Amino acid sequence: MTIRHKKKRYVDELRSTSRNLLLPYYFTGLIMVVVYLLATTSDGSRVLSAGFVPTLNDLISALLYGAGVQPLLPFSVTIFACGMIWFLIAMAISLQIFNFTMRKTENLKQRMVLRLLIFSSCAVIAKIVVNYWLLPLSLNAALFALIFMYIGYLMKQSNVLSDLKFWLILASLAMWILVANTQSLNMSSVKTDDTLLAIIGASSGSIVIFKISQILEKTNLIKVPLRIIGQYSIIFFCFHNIDVAFSRIPSFIINSTFTNSIVVKIIIVMIYRLVIPTLAVILIPRTPILKSIFLNRQFPLMKKRERHAKPQN
């Protein structure tokens, strides 16, 4: 949730989010189309299910619309959800709006209050509109997420997270548990019973998770694998989405008769769910072009041109 905001030119922010978020989103969508086509063949249907959406056109429409849940629409058209990768497209839009707002207000005396007012207004608009229309490209979620981004930015700027006090951790944990037991926050649909309470609960939970992360970072045994997972998280995320959408293996496991224990079956399914993303994490960083699509920061598709100083006469 913490935001280390680095002021960027608008074109630079657009280029960065396009390469690091939108490119993986649409390429994952292309893979989903290929997997869907394989699932409709007699051989592919043995392990793959095309039931994620009724038709190929529905899948393409879902990917172009970019909603995390089947959207409520003001017109009589059915659009299906694209899966969890909605987050990538929503984050790309949020970063554009966040960077634009931060730049436009940087020289104002009351910029902190004005920014809070702008981002809060965006969240309110997102909540009102979602009752009538879940906008394309997960725009409701993108607008709502701005308030969390700004809270994270303020925490970073005030150094609150660098030295978390025990009382703050304890209070955050209590608030997190209280809110989690009374309601939930679904970011993809921007649904919650009490928006203000949900924001407080989510922020409190982020503080607790941040503290746990600080502790784990000091444990060398866990530090290295967590660093790898973090470095390649977008690969894990995208291929988990593909696996959840199309794989029939979990249903085979649940319906099998090798054991009557549903707990054992669920554990096996959870272990299986790690297999496809883990294989992707192993293979993609070693595969030309694919590594640049999913890890553009480390392996840019187009290398920056070196600027050579003009020779002096």
PDB file of C-alpha atoms in Angstrom, residues 47-49 84 235-254 265-280:
ATOM      1  CA  VAL A  47      -7.506 -31.282 -19.082  1.00  0.00           C
ATOM      2  CA  LEU A  48      -8.855 -27.856 -20.068  1.00  0.00           C
ATOM      3  CA  SER A  49     -12.297 -26.380 -19.663  1.00  0.00           C
ATOM      4  CA  MET A  84      -8.069 -11.406 -11.574  1.00  0.00           C
ATOM      5  CA  ILE A 235       4.359 -13.779 -13.851  1.00  0.00           C
ATOM      6  CA  PHE A 236       2.935 -15.769 -10.947  1.00  0.00           C
ATOM      7  CA  PHE A 237      -0.168 -13.585 -10.955  1.00  0.00           C
ATOM      8  CA  CYS A 238      -0.906 -13.807 -14.690  1.00  0.00           C
ATOM      9  CA  PHE A 239      -0.371 -17.550 -15.040  1.00  0.00           C
ATOM     10  CA  HIS A 240      -2.382 -18.253 -11.908  1.00  0.00           C
ATOM     11  CA  ASN A 241      -5.226 -16.397 -13.626  1.00  0.00           C
ATOM     12  CA  ILE A 242      -4.911 -18.647 -16.695  1.00  0.00           C
ATOM     13  CA  ASP A 243      -4.774 -21.790 -14.556  1.00  0.00           C
ATOM     14  CA  VAL A 244      -7.843 -20.817 -12.491  1.00  0.00           C
ATOM     15  CA  ALA A 245      -9.797 -19.958 -15.632  1.00  0.00           C
ATOM     16  CA  PHE A 246      -9.184 -23.128 -17.636  1.00  0.00           C
ATOM     17  CA  SER A 247      -7.676 -26.031 -15.710  1.00  0.00           C
ATOM     18  CA  ARG A 248      -9.942 -29.013 -14.987  1.00  0.00           C
ATOM     19  CA  ILE A 249      -7.382 -30.719 -12.752  1.00  0.00           C
ATOM     20  CA  PRO A 250      -8.760 -29.313  -9.459  1.00  0.00           C
ATOM     21  CA  SER A 251     -12.209 -30.719 -10.265  1.00  0.00           C
ATOM     22  CA  PHE A 252     -10.594 -34.104 -11.051  1.00  0.00           C
ATOM     23  CA  ILE A 253      -8.908 -34.036  -7.643  1.00  0.00           C
ATOM     24  CA  ILE A 254     -12.086 -33.065  -5.767  1.00  0.00           C
ATOM     25  CA  LYS A 265      -8.217 -32.965  -1.430  1.00  0.00           C
ATOM     26  CA  ILE A 266      -8.286 -29.210  -0.821  1.00  0.00           C
ATOM     27  CA  ILE A 267      -4.653 -29.256   0.326  1.00  0.00           C
ATOM     28  CA  ILE A 268      -3.654 -31.126  -2.835  1.00  0.00           C
ATOM     29  CA  VAL A 269      -5.568 -28.611  -4.971  1.00  0.00           C
ATOM     30  CA  MET A 270      -3.780 -25.743  -3.215  1.00  0.00           C
ATOM     31  CA  ILE A 271      -0.420 -27.376  -3.891  1.00  0.00           C
ATOM     32  CA  TYR A 272      -1.395 -27.970  -7.513  1.00  0.00           C
ATOM     33  CA  ARG A 273      -2.343 -24.296  -7.926  1.00  0.00           C
ATOM     34  CA  LEU A 274       1.315 -23.437  -7.304  1.00  0.00           C
ATOM     35  CA  VAL A 275       2.623 -25.692 -10.066  1.00  0.00           C
ATOM     36  CA  ILE A 276       1.715 -23.746 -13.247  1.00  0.00           C
ATOM     37  CA  PRO A 277       2.721 -20.297 -11.909  1.00  0.00           C
ATOM     38  CA  THR A 278       5.964 -21.723 -10.496  1.00  0.00           C
ATOM     39  CA  LEU A 279       6.879 -23.318 -13.821  1.00  0.00           C
ATOM     40  CA  ALA A 280       6.168 -19.976 -15.499  1.00  0.00           C
TER      41      ALA A 280
END
